[in-house]
Amino acid sequence: MVKYLTARLLPPLLLTIIPAVIATADPQPSSPEEKANKEIRTLMCTTESCTDSDEDTPGCKSYTTPLNTCYNAKDLFPNDESWSDLDIYDEMIMRNLKRSFYQSKDGSCAGRGEEKGDGGGGGATNVQPVDGDDSFTLPMKLCVGPFGPPRPWGKFTLLGDDDGDVEESEALSTERE
């Protein structure tokens, strides 16, 4: 009798639960425009106690950069010694920031996405950061470093996500000189 009831009740029950689970799942950006609307706020500080710091903390400076778009920070923040003249590409990997640096200096991230042979007959995506793989995978909302002077410590925040950072991004002023 139990087998019979389970077999008859389980399929209708699943049909009511599965749509509810799908409806509450985290929506993924469905278009390039939605992905491009997200940005990274980088807070650079002179000390390693930057986890609870903000742009008003002495020794800290805030920068907003694009996500999933190649950029050159020297173009975004001219005359700021915190940034190199190399191209940068930021992307999210499992809720962490992957920041890659490229030899190009024109905002193109030259070499990104080109196909190359992998020796096994198949193709592989060739991402050519400086020194073969000059990139960092960084946790969000934690103070990490040191990177280099003048502000070697940093905290990274994803702006435009559903965790309340949209309001934070509207309150921030982007440091562009």
CSV table of N, CA and C in Angstrom, one decimal:
chain,number,residue,atom,x,y,z
A,1,MET,N,0.8,-1.2,0.0
A,1,MET,CA,0.0,0.0,0.0
A,1,MET,C,0.9,1.3,0.0
A,2,VAL,N,2.0,1.3,0.8
A,2,VAL,CA,2.9,2.4,0.8
A,2,VAL,C,3.5,2.7,-0.5
A,3,LYS,N,4.0,1.6,-1.2
A,3,LYS,CA,4.6,1.8,-2.5
A,3,LYS,C,3.6,2.4,-3.5
A,4,TYR,N,2.3,2.0,-3.4
A,4,TYR,CA,1.3,2.5,-4.3
A,4,TYR,C,1.0,4.0,-4.1
A,5,LEU,N,0.9,4.4,-2.8
A,5,LEU,CA,0.7,5.8,-2.5
A,5,LEU,C,1.9,6.7,-2.9
A,6,THR,N,3.1,6.2,-2.6
A,6,THR,CA,4.3,6.9,-3.0
A,6,THR,C,4.4,7.1,-4.5
A,7,ALA,N,4.1,6.1,-5.2
A,7,ALA,CA,4.2,6.2,-6.7
A,7,ALA,C,3.1,7.1,-7.3
A,8,ARG,N,1.9,7.2,-6.6
A,8,ARG,CA,0.9,8.0,-7.1
A,8,ARG,C,1.0,9.5,-6.7
A,9,LEU,N,1.5,9.7,-5.5
A,9,LEU,CA,1.6,11.1,-5.0
A,9,LEU,C,2.9,11.8,-5.3
A,10,LEU,N,4.0,11.1,-5.5
A,10,LEU,CA,5.3,11.8,-5.7
A,10,LEU,C,5.3,12.6,-7.0
A,11,PRO,N,4.9,12.1,-8.2
A,11,PRO,CA,5.0,12.9,-9.4
A,11,PRO,C,4.2,14.3,-9.3
A,12,PRO,N,2.9,14.3,-8.8
A,12,PRO,CA,2.3,15.6,-8.7
A,12,PRO,C,2.9,16.5,-7.7
A,13,LEU,N,3.5,15.9,-6.6
A,13,LEU,CA,4.2,16.7,-5.6
A,13,LEU,C,5.4,17.4,-6.2
A,14,LEU,N,6.2,16.6,-7.0
A,14,LEU,CA,7.4,17.2,-7.6
A,14,LEU,C,7.0,18.3,-8.6
A,15,LEU,N,5.9,18.1,-9.3
A,15,LEU,CA,5.4,19.2,-10.3
A,15,LEU,C,5.1,20.5,-9.6
A,16,THR,N,4.7,20.4,-8.3
A,16,THR,CA,4.4,21.7,-7.6
A,16,THR,C,5.7,22.3,-6.9
A,17,ILE,N,6.6,21.4,-6.5
A,17,ILE,CA,7.8,21.9,-5.8
A,17,ILE,C,8.8,22.4,-6.8
A,18,ILE,N,9.1,21.7,-7.9
A,18,ILE,CA,10.1,22.1,-8.9
A,18,ILE,C,9.9,23.6,-9.4
A,19,PRO,N,8.7,23.9,-9.9
A,19,PRO,CA,8.6,25.3,-10.4
A,19,PRO,C,8.8,26.4,-9.3
A,20,ALA,N,8.5,26.0,-8.0
A,20,ALA,CA,8.7,27.0,-6.9
A,20,ALA,C,10.2,27.1,-6.7
A,21,VAL,N,11.0,26.1,-6.8
A,21,VAL,CA,12.4,26.1,-6.6
A,21,VAL,C,13.1,26.9,-7.7
A,22,ILE,N,12.6,26.7,-8.9
A,22,ILE,CA,13.2,27.4,-10.1
A,22,ILE,C,12.9,28.9,-9.9
A,23,ALA,N,11.7,29.2,-9.5
A,23,ALA,CA,11.3,30.6,-9.4
A,23,ALA,C,12.1,31.4,-8.4
A,24,THR,N,12.6,30.7,-7.3
A,24,THR,CA,13.4,31.4,-6.3
A,24,THR,C,14.9,31.3,-6.5
A,25,ALA,N,15.3,30.6,-7.6
A,25,ALA,CA,16.8,30.4,-7.9
A,25,ALA,C,17.4,31.8,-8.2
A,26,ASP,N,18.7,31.9,-8.0
A,26,ASP,CA,19.4,33.2,-8.4
A,26,ASP,C,19.3,33.4,-9.9
A,27,PRO,N,18.8,34.5,-10.4
A,27,PRO,CA,18.7,34.7,-11.8
A,27,PRO,C,20.1,35.1,-12.3
A,28,GLN,N,20.5,34.5,-13.4
A,28,GLN,CA,21.8,34.8,-14.0
A,28,GLN,C,21.6,35.9,-15.1
A,29,PRO,N,22.5,36.8,-15.3
A,29,PRO,CA,22.4,37.8,-16.3
A,29,PRO,C,22.1,37.1,-17.6
A,30,SER,N,21.1,37.5,-18.3
A,30,SER,CA,20.7,36.8,-19.6
A,30,SER,C,21.2,37.6,-20.8
A,31,SER,N,21.7,38.8,-20.6
A,31,SER,CA,22.2,39.5,-21.8
A,31,SER,C,23.5,40.1,-21.5
A,32,PRO,N,24.3,40.4,-22.5
A,32,PRO,CA,25.6,41.1,-22.3
A,32,PRO,C,25.4,42.4,-21.6
A,33,GLU,N,24.3,43.1,-21.8
A,33,GLU,CA,24.0,44.4,-21.2
A,33,GLU,C,23.9,44.2,-19.7
A,34,GLU,N,23.2,43.2,-19.2
A,34,GLU,CA,23.1,43.0,-17.8
A,34,GLU,C,24.4,42.6,-17.2
A,35,LYS,N,25.3,41.9,-17.8
A,35,LYS,CA,26.6,41.6,-17.3
A,35,LYS,C,27.4,42.8,-17.3
A,36,ALA,N,27.3,43.7,-18.3
A,36,ALA,CA,28.1,44.9,-18.4
A,36,ALA,C,27.7,45.9,-17.3
A,37,ASN,N,26.5,45.8,-16.8
A,37,ASN,CA,26.1,46.8,-15.8
A,37,ASN,C,26.7,46.6,-14.5
A,38,LYS,N,27.3,45.5,-14.2
A,38,LYS,CA,28.0,45.3,-13.0
A,38,LYS,C,29.4,45.9,-13.0
A,39,GLU,N,29.8,46.4,-11.8
A,39,GLU,CA,31.1,47.0,-11.7
A,39,GLU,C,31.8,46.5,-10.4
A,40,ILE,N,33.1,46.7,-10.4
A,40,ILE,CA,33.9,46.4,-9.2
A,40,ILE,C,34.3,47.7,-8.5
A,41,ARG,N,34.1,47.7,-7.2
A,41,ARG,CA,34.6,48.8,-6.4
A,41,ARG,C,35.8,48.3,-5.8
A,42,THR,N,36.9,49.0,-6.0
A,42,THR,CA,38.2,48.6,-5.4
A,42,THR,C,38.5,49.7,-4.4
A,43,LEU,N,38.7,49.4,-3.2
A,43,LEU,CA,39.1,50.3,-2.1
A,43,LEU,C,40.6,50.0,-1.8
A,44,MET,N,41.5,50.9,-2.1
A,44,MET,CA,42.9,50.7,-1.9
A,44,MET,C,43.3,51.6,-0.6
A,45,CYS,N,44.0,50.9,0.2
A,45,CYS,CA,44.4,51.5,1.5
A,45,CYS,C,45.9,51.4,1.8
A,46,THR,N,46.4,52.2,2.7
A,46,THR,CA,47.8,52.2,3.1
A,46,THR,C,48.0,51.1,4.2
A,47,THR,N,47.0,50.7,4.9
A,47,THR,CA,47.2,49.7,5.9
A,47,THR,C,46.4,48.4,5.7
A,48,GLU,N,46.7,47.4,6.3
A,48,GLU,CA,46.1,46.1,6.1
A,48,GLU,C,44.8,45.9,6.9
A,49,SER,N,44.3,47.0,7.5
A,49,SER,CA,43.1,46.9,8.3
A,49,SER,C,42.0,47.6,7.5
A,50,CYS,N,41.8,47.2,6.2
A,50,CYS,CA,40.8,47.8,5.4
A,50,CYS,C,39.5,47.1,5.3
A,51,THR,N,39.3,46.0,5.9
A,51,THR,CA,38.0,45.3,5.8
A,51,THR,C,36.8,46.1,6.2
A,52,ASP,N,37.0,46.9,7.3
A,52,ASP,CA,35.8,47.8,7.7
A,52,ASP,C,36.0,49.2,7.3
A,53,SER,N,37.0,49.5,6.4
A,53,SER,CA,37.2,50.8,5.9
A,53,SER,C,36.3,51.2,4.7
A,54,ASP,N,36.2,52.5,4.5
A,54,ASP,CA,35.5,53.0,3.3
A,54,ASP,C,36.3,54.2,2.7
A,55,GLU,N,35.8,54.8,1.7
A,55,GLU,CA,36.5,55.8,1.0
A,55,GLU,C,36.8,57.1,1.8
A,56,ASP,N,36.1,57.2,3.0
A,56,ASP,CA,36.4,58.3,3.9
A,56,ASP,C,37.5,58.0,4.9
A,57,THR,N,37.9,56.8,4.9
A,57,THR,CA,39.0,56.4,5.9
A,57,THR,C,40.3,57.0,5.5
A,58,PRO,N,41.0,57.7,6.4
A,58,PRO,CA,42.3,58.2,6.0
A,58,PRO,C,43.2,57.2,5.4
A,59,GLY,N,43.9,57.5,4.3
A,59,GLY,CA,44.8,56.5,3.7
A,59,GLY,C,44.2,55.6,2.7
A,60,CYS,N,42.8,55.8,2.5
A,60,CYS,CA,42.1,54.9,1.5
A,60,CYS,C,41.6,55.7,0.3
A,61,LYS,N,41.4,55.1,-0.8
A,61,LYS,CA,40.9,55.7,-2.0
A,61,LYS,C,40.0,54.7,-2.7
A,62,SER,N,38.9,55.1,-3.2
A,62,SER,CA,37.9,54.2,-3.9
A,62,SER,C,38.0,54.4,-5.4
A,63,TYR,N,37.9,53.3,-6.1
A,63,TYR,CA,37.9,53.3,-7.6
A,63,TYR,C,36.7,52.4,-8.0
A,64,THR,N,36.0,52.8,-9.1
A,64,THR,CA,35.0,51.9,-9.7
A,64,THR,C,35.5,51.6,-11.1
A,65,THR,N,35.5,50.2,-11.4
A,65,THR,CA,36.0,49.8,-12.7
A,65,THR,C,34.9,48.8,-13.3
A,66,PRO,N,34.9,48.6,-14.6
A,66,PRO,CA,33.9,47.7,-15.2
A,66,PRO,C,34.2,46.2,-15.0
A,67,LEU,N,33.2,45.4,-15.1
A,67,LEU,CA,33.3,44.0,-15.0
A,67,LEU,C,33.0,43.4,-16.3
A,68,ASN,N,33.8,42.4,-16.7
A,68,ASN,CA,33.6,41.7,-18.0
A,68,ASN,C,33.9,42.6,-19.2
A,69,THR,N,34.8,43.6,-19.0
A,69,THR,CA,35.1,44.5,-20.0
A,69,THR,C,36.6,44.9,-19.8
A,70,CYS,N,37.4,44.8,-20.9
A,70,CYS,CA,38.8,45.2,-20.8
A,70,CYS,C,38.8,46.7,-20.6
A,71,TYR,N,39.8,47.2,-19.8
A,71,TYR,CA,40.0,48.6,-19.5
A,71,TYR,C,41.4,48.9,-19.2
A,72,ASN,N,41.8,50.1,-19.3
A,72,ASN,CA,43.1,50.6,-18.9
A,72,ASN,C,42.9,51.6,-17.8
A,73,ALA,N,43.4,51.3,-16.6
A,73,ALA,CA,43.2,52.1,-15.5
A,73,ALA,C,43.8,53.5,-15.6
A,74,LYS,N,44.9,53.6,-16.4
A,74,LYS,CA,45.6,54.9,-16.6
A,74,LYS,C,44.6,55.8,-17.3
A,75,ASP,N,43.8,55.2,-18.2
A,75,ASP,CA,42.8,56.1,-18.9
A,75,ASP,C,41.6,56.5,-18.0
A,76,LEU,N,41.2,55.6,-17.1
A,76,LEU,CA,40.1,55.9,-16.2
A,76,LEU,C,40.6,56.8,-15.1
A,77,PHE,N,41.8,56.6,-14.6
A,77,PHE,CA,42.3,57.4,-13.5
A,77,PHE,C,43.7,58.0,-13.8
A,78,PRO,N,43.7,59.0,-14.7
A,78,PRO,CA,45.0,59.6,-15.1
A,78,PRO,C,45.7,60.2,-13.9
A,79,ASN,N,47.0,60.2,-14.0
A,79,ASN,CA,47.9,60.8,-13.0
A,79,ASN,C,47.8,60.1,-11.6
A,80,ASP,N,47.2,58.9,-11.5
A,80,ASP,CA,47.1,58.2,-10.3
A,80,ASP,C,48.2,57.1,-10.2
A,81,GLU,N,49.1,57.2,-9.3
A,81,GLU,CA,50.3,56.3,-9.3
A,81,GLU,C,49.9,54.9,-8.8
A,82,SER,N,48.7,54.7,-8.4
A,82,SER,CA,48.3,53.3,-7.9
A,82,SER,C,48.1,52.3,-9.0
A,83,TRP,N,48.0,52.7,-10.2
A,83,TRP,CA,47.7,51.8,-11.3
A,83,TRP,C,48.8,51.8,-12.3
A,84,SER,N,49.0,50.6,-12.9
A,84,SER,CA,50.0,50.5,-14.0
A,84,SER,C,49.4,50.9,-15.3
A,85,ASP,N,50.1,50.9,-16.4
A,85,ASP,CA,49.6,51.3,-17.7
A,85,ASP,C,49.2,50.0,-18.5
A,86,LEU,N,49.1,48.9,-17.8
A,86,LEU,CA,48.7,47.6,-18.5
A,86,LEU,C,47.2,47.5,-18.5
A,87,ASP,N,46.7,46.8,-19.5
A,87,ASP,CA,45.3,46.5,-19.6
A,87,ASP,C,44.9,45.5,-18.6
A,88,ILE,N,43.6,45.7,-18.1
A,88,ILE,CA,43.1,44.8,-17.1
A,88,ILE,C,41.7,44.3,-17.5
A,89,TYR,N,41.5,43.0,-17.1
A,89,TYR,CA,40.2,42.4,-17.4
A,89,TYR,C,39.7,41.8,-16.1
A,90,ASP,N,38.5,42.2,-15.5
A,90,ASP,CA,38.0,41.6,-14.3
A,90,ASP,C,36.8,40.8,-14.6
A,91,GLU,N,36.7,39.6,-14.0
A,91,GLU,CA,35.6,38.7,-14.1
A,91,GLU,C,35.3,38.0,-12.8
A,92,MET,N,34.1,37.6,-12.6
A,92,MET,CA,33.7,36.9,-11.4
A,92,MET,C,33.9,35.4,-11.7
A,93,ILE,N,34.5,34.7,-10.7
A,93,ILE,CA,34.7,33.2,-10.8
A,93,ILE,C,34.2,32.7,-9.4
A,94,MET,N,33.1,32.1,-9.4
A,94,MET,CA,32.6,31.5,-8.1
A,94,MET,C,32.6,32.5,-7.0
A,95,ARG,N,32.0,33.7,-7.2
A,95,ARG,CA,31.9,34.7,-6.2
A,95,ARG,C,33.2,35.3,-5.8
A,96,ASN,N,34.3,35.1,-6.5
A,96,ASN,CA,35.6,35.7,-6.3
A,96,ASN,C,35.9,36.5,-7.6
A,97,LEU,N,36.7,37.5,-7.4
A,97,LEU,CA,37.2,38.4,-8.5
A,97,LEU,C,38.4,37.8,-9.1
A,98,LYS,N,38.4,37.6,-10.4
A,98,LYS,CA,39.7,37.3,-11.1
A,98,LYS,C,40.1,38.5,-11.9
A,99,ARG,N,41.2,39.1,-11.5
A,99,ARG,CA,41.7,40.2,-12.2
A,99,ARG,C,43.0,39.8,-13.0
A,100,SER,N,42.9,40.0,-14.3
A,100,SER,CA,44.0,39.6,-15.2
A,100,SER,C,44.6,40.8,-15.8
A,101,PHE,N,46.0,40.8,-16.0
A,101,PHE,CA,46.7,41.9,-16.6
A,101,PHE,C,47.3,41.5,-17.9
A,102,TYR,N,47.3,42.4,-18.9
A,102,TYR,CA,47.8,42.1,-20.2
A,102,TYR,C,48.9,43.1,-20.6
A,103,GLN,N,49.7,42.7,-21.6
A,103,GLN,CA,50.8,43.5,-22.1
A,103,GLN,C,50.3,44.7,-22.8
A,104,SER,N,49.1,44.6,-23.4
A,104,SER,CA,48.6,45.7,-24.2
A,104,SER,C,48.3,46.9,-23.3
A,105,LYS,N,48.3,48.1,-23.9
A,105,LYS,CA,48.1,49.3,-23.1
A,105,LYS,C,47.1,50.3,-23.7
A,106,ASP,N,46.2,49.7,-24.5
A,106,ASP,CA,45.2,50.5,-25.2
A,106,ASP,C,43.8,50.1,-24.9
A,107,GLY,N,43.5,49.4,-23.8
A,107,GLY,CA,42.2,49.0,-23.5
A,107,GLY,C,41.7,47.8,-24.3
A,108,SER,N,42.5,47.1,-25.0
A,108,SER,CA,42.1,46.0,-25.8
A,108,SER,C,42.3,44.6,-25.2
A,109,CYS,N,43.1,44.4,-24.2
A,109,CYS,CA,43.5,43.1,-23.7
A,109,CYS,C,43.9,42.2,-24.8
A,110,ALA,N,44.8,42.7,-25.7
A,110,ALA,CA,45.3,42.0,-26.9
A,110,ALA,C,45.6,40.5,-26.5
A,111,GLY,N,45.1,39.6,-27.3
A,111,GLY,CA,45.3,38.2,-27.1
A,111,GLY,C,44.2,37.5,-26.4
A,112,ARG,N,43.3,38.2,-25.7
A,112,ARG,CA,42.3,37.6,-24.9
A,112,ARG,C,41.3,36.9,-25.9
A,113,GLY,N,41.0,35.6,-25.6
A,113,GLY,CA,40.0,34.9,-26.4
A,113,GLY,C,40.4,34.3,-27.7
A,114,GLU,N,41.7,34.4,-28.1
A,114,GLU,CA,42.1,33.9,-29.3
A,114,GLU,C,42.3,32.4,-29.2
A,115,GLU,N,42.0,31.6,-30.2
A,115,GLU,CA,42.2,30.2,-30.2
A,115,GLU,C,43.6,29.8,-30.5
A,116,LYS,N,44.0,28.7,-29.8
A,116,LYS,CA,45.3,28.1,-30.0
A,116,LYS,C,45.2,26.6,-29.9
A,117,GLY,N,46.1,25.9,-30.5
A,117,GLY,CA,46.1,24.5,-30.4
A,117,GLY,C,46.6,24.0,-29.0
A,118,ASP,N,46.0,23.0,-28.5
A,118,ASP,CA,46.4,22.5,-27.2
A,118,ASP,C,47.3,21.2,-27.3
A,119,GLY,N,47.7,20.9,-28.5
A,119,GLY,CA,48.5,19.7,-28.6
A,119,GLY,C,47.7,18.4,-28.8
A,120,GLY,N,46.5,18.5,-28.4
A,120,GLY,CA,45.7,17.3,-28.5
A,120,GLY,C,44.7,17.3,-29.6
A,121,GLY,N,44.8,18.3,-30.5
A,121,GLY,CA,43.9,18.3,-31.6
A,121,GLY,C,42.7,19.2,-31.4
A,122,GLY,N,42.5,19.6,-30.2
A,122,GLY,CA,41.3,20.5,-29.9
A,122,GLY,C,41.8,21.9,-29.7
A,123,GLY,N,40.8,22.8,-29.6
A,123,GLY,CA,41.1,24.2,-29.4
A,123,GLY,C,40.9,24.6,-28.0
A,124,ALA,N,41.7,25.6,-27.5
A,124,ALA,CA,41.5,26.0,-26.1
A,124,ALA,C,41.5,27.5,-26.2
A,125,THR,N,40.8,28.1,-25.3
A,125,THR,CA,40.8,29.6,-25.2
A,125,THR,C,42.2,30.1,-24.7
A,126,ASN,N,42.7,31.0,-25.4
A,126,ASN,CA,44.1,31.5,-25.1
A,126,ASN,C,43.9,32.9,-24.4
A,127,VAL,N,44.1,32.9,-23.2
A,127,VAL,CA,44.1,34.2,-22.5
A,127,VAL,C,45.5,34.5,-22.1
A,128,GLN,N,46.1,35.5,-22.7
A,128,GLN,CA,47.5,35.8,-22.5
A,128,GLN,C,47.8,37.0,-21.6
A,129,PRO,N,47.7,36.8,-20.3
A,129,PRO,CA,48.1,37.9,-19.4
A,129,PRO,C,49.6,38.0,-19.4
A,130,VAL,N,50.1,39.1,-18.8
A,130,VAL,CA,51.5,39.3,-18.7
A,130,VAL,C,52.1,38.1,-18.0
A,131,ASP,N,53.4,37.7,-18.4
A,131,ASP,CA,54.1,36.6,-17.8
A,131,ASP,C,53.3,35.3,-17.9
A,132,GLY,N,52.5,35.1,-19.0
A,132,GLY,CA,51.8,33.9,-19.2
A,132,GLY,C,50.5,33.7,-18.4
A,133,ASP,N,50.5,34.1,-17.2
A,133,ASP,CA,49.2,34.1,-16.4
A,133,ASP,C,49.3,35.0,-15.2
A,134,ASP,N,49.4,36.3,-15.5
A,134,ASP,CA,49.5,37.3,-14.5
A,134,ASP,C,48.1,37.7,-14.1
A,135,SER,N,47.6,37.0,-13.1
A,135,SER,CA,46.2,37.3,-12.7
A,135,SER,C,46.1,36.9,-11.2
A,136,PHE,N,45.2,37.5,-10.5
A,136,PHE,CA,44.9,37.2,-9.1
A,136,PHE,C,43.4,36.8,-9.0
A,137,THR,N,43.2,35.8,-8.2
A,137,THR,CA,41.8,35.5,-7.8
A,137,THR,C,41.6,35.9,-6.4
A,138,LEU,N,40.7,36.9,-6.2
A,138,LEU,CA,40.6,37.6,-4.9
A,138,LEU,C,39.3,37.4,-4.3
A,139,PRO,N,39.2,37.3,-3.0
A,139,PRO,CA,37.9,37.2,-2.3
A,139,PRO,C,37.3,38.6,-2.3
A,140,MET,N,36.0,38.6,-2.2
A,140,MET,CA,35.2,39.8,-2.2
A,140,MET,C,35.0,40.3,-0.7
A,141,LYS,N,35.0,41.6,-0.5
A,141,LYS,CA,34.7,42.2,0.8
A,141,LYS,C,35.7,41.9,1.9
A,142,LEU,N,36.9,41.4,1.6
A,142,LEU,CA,37.9,41.2,2.6
A,142,LEU,C,39.1,42.0,2.2
A,143,CYS,N,39.9,42.4,3.2
A,143,CYS,CA,41.1,43.2,3.0
A,143,CYS,C,42.2,42.2,2.6
A,144,VAL,N,42.8,42.4,1.4
A,144,VAL,CA,43.9,41.5,0.9
A,144,VAL,C,45.0,42.3,0.4
A,145,GLY,N,46.2,41.7,0.3
A,145,GLY,CA,47.4,42.4,-0.2
A,145,GLY,C,48.6,41.7,0.5
A,146,PRO,N,49.8,42.3,0.4
A,146,PRO,CA,50.0,43.6,-0.2
A,146,PRO,C,50.3,43.5,-1.7
A,147,PHE,N,49.9,44.5,-2.4
A,147,PHE,CA,50.1,44.6,-3.9
A,147,PHE,C,51.3,45.5,-4.2
A,148,GLY,N,51.3,46.6,-3.7
A,148,GLY,CA,52.4,47.6,-4.0
A,148,GLY,C,52.0,49.0,-3.6
A,149,PRO,N,53.0,49.8,-3.5
A,149,PRO,CA,52.8,51.2,-3.1
A,149,PRO,C,52.0,52.0,-4.2
A,150,PRO,N,51.3,53.0,-3.9
A,150,PRO,CA,51.3,53.7,-2.6
A,150,PRO,C,50.2,53.2,-1.6
A,151,ARG,N,49.2,52.4,-2.1
A,151,ARG,CA,48.2,51.8,-1.3
A,151,ARG,C,48.2,50.3,-1.5
A,152,PRO,N,49.0,49.6,-0.8
A,152,PRO,CA,49.2,48.1,-1.1
A,152,PRO,C,48.0,47.2,-0.7
A,153,TRP,N,47.1,47.7,0.1
A,153,TRP,CA,46.0,46.8,0.6
A,153,TRP,C,44.7,47.1,-0.1
A,154,GLY,N,43.9,46.1,-0.4
A,154,GLY,CA,42.6,46.4,-1.1
A,154,GLY,C,41.5,45.6,-0.7
A,155,LYS,N,40.3,46.1,-0.9
A,155,LYS,CA,39.0,45.4,-0.7
A,155,LYS,C,38.2,45.6,-1.9
A,156,PHE,N,37.6,44.5,-2.4
A,156,PHE,CA,36.9,44.5,-3.7
A,156,PHE,C,35.4,44.1,-3.4
A,157,THR,N,34.5,44.9,-4.0
A,157,THR,CA,33.1,44.7,-3.8
A,157,THR,C,32.4,44.7,-5.2
A,158,LEU,N,31.5,43.8,-5.4
A,158,LEU,CA,30.8,43.7,-6.7
A,158,LEU,C,29.6,44.7,-6.5
A,159,LEU,N,29.5,45.6,-7.4
A,159,LEU,CA,28.4,46.6,-7.4
A,159,LEU,C,27.4,46.1,-8.5
A,160,GLY,N,26.1,46.3,-8.2
A,160,GLY,CA,25.1,46.0,-9.1
A,160,GLY,C,24.6,44.5,-9.0
A,161,ASP,N,24.9,43.8,-7.9
A,161,ASP,CA,24.4,42.5,-7.6
A,161,ASP,C,23.2,42.6,-6.7
A,162,ASP,N,22.6,41.5,-6.4
A,162,ASP,CA,21.3,41.5,-5.6
A,162,ASP,C,21.6,41.5,-4.1
A,163,ASP,N,22.8,41.7,-3.6
A,163,ASP,CA,23.1,41.7,-2.2
A,163,ASP,C,23.1,43.0,-1.6
A,164,GLY,N,22.4,44.0,-2.2
A,164,GLY,CA,22.3,45.3,-1.6
A,164,GLY,C,23.4,46.3,-2.0
A,165,ASP,N,24.3,45.8,-2.9
A,165,ASP,CA,25.4,46.7,-3.3
A,165,ASP,C,25.0,47.7,-4.3
A,166,VAL,N,23.8,47.6,-4.9
A,166,VAL,CA,23.3,48.6,-5.8
A,166,VAL,C,23.2,50.0,-5.1
A,167,GLU,N,22.6,50.0,-3.9
A,167,GLU,CA,22.4,51.2,-3.2
A,167,GLU,C,23.8,51.8,-2.8
A,168,GLU,N,24.7,50.9,-2.5
A,168,GLU,CA,26.1,51.3,-2.2
A,168,GLU,C,26.7,51.9,-3.4
A,169,SER,N,26.5,51.4,-4.6
A,169,SER,CA,27.2,51.9,-5.7
A,169,SER,C,26.6,53.3,-6.1
A,170,GLU,N,25.4,53.6,-5.8
A,170,GLU,CA,24.8,54.9,-6.0
A,170,GLU,C,25.3,55.9,-5.1
A,171,ALA,N,25.7,55.5,-3.9
A,171,ALA,CA,26.3,56.4,-2.9
A,171,ALA,C,27.7,56.7,-3.1
A,172,LEU,N,28.4,55.9,-3.8
A,172,LEU,CA,29.9,56.1,-4.0
A,172,LEU,C,30.2,57.1,-5.1
A,173,SER,N,31.2,57.8,-4.9
A,173,SER,CA,31.7,58.7,-6.0
A,173,SER,C,32.9,58.0,-6.6
A,174,THR,N,32.9,58.0,-7.9
A,174,THR,CA,34.0,57.4,-8.6
A,174,THR,C,35.2,58.4,-8.6
A,175,GLU,N,36.4,57.9,-8.2
A,175,GLU,CA,37.5,58.8,-8.3
A,175,GLU,C,38.1,58.8,-9.7
A,176,ARG,N,37.7,59.8,-10.5
A,176,ARG,CA,38.2,60.0,-11.8
A,176,ARG,C,38.7,61.4,-11.9
A,177,GLU,N,40.0,61.5,-12.1
A,177,GLU,CA,40.6,62.9,-12.2
A,177,GLU,C,40.8,63.4,-13.6
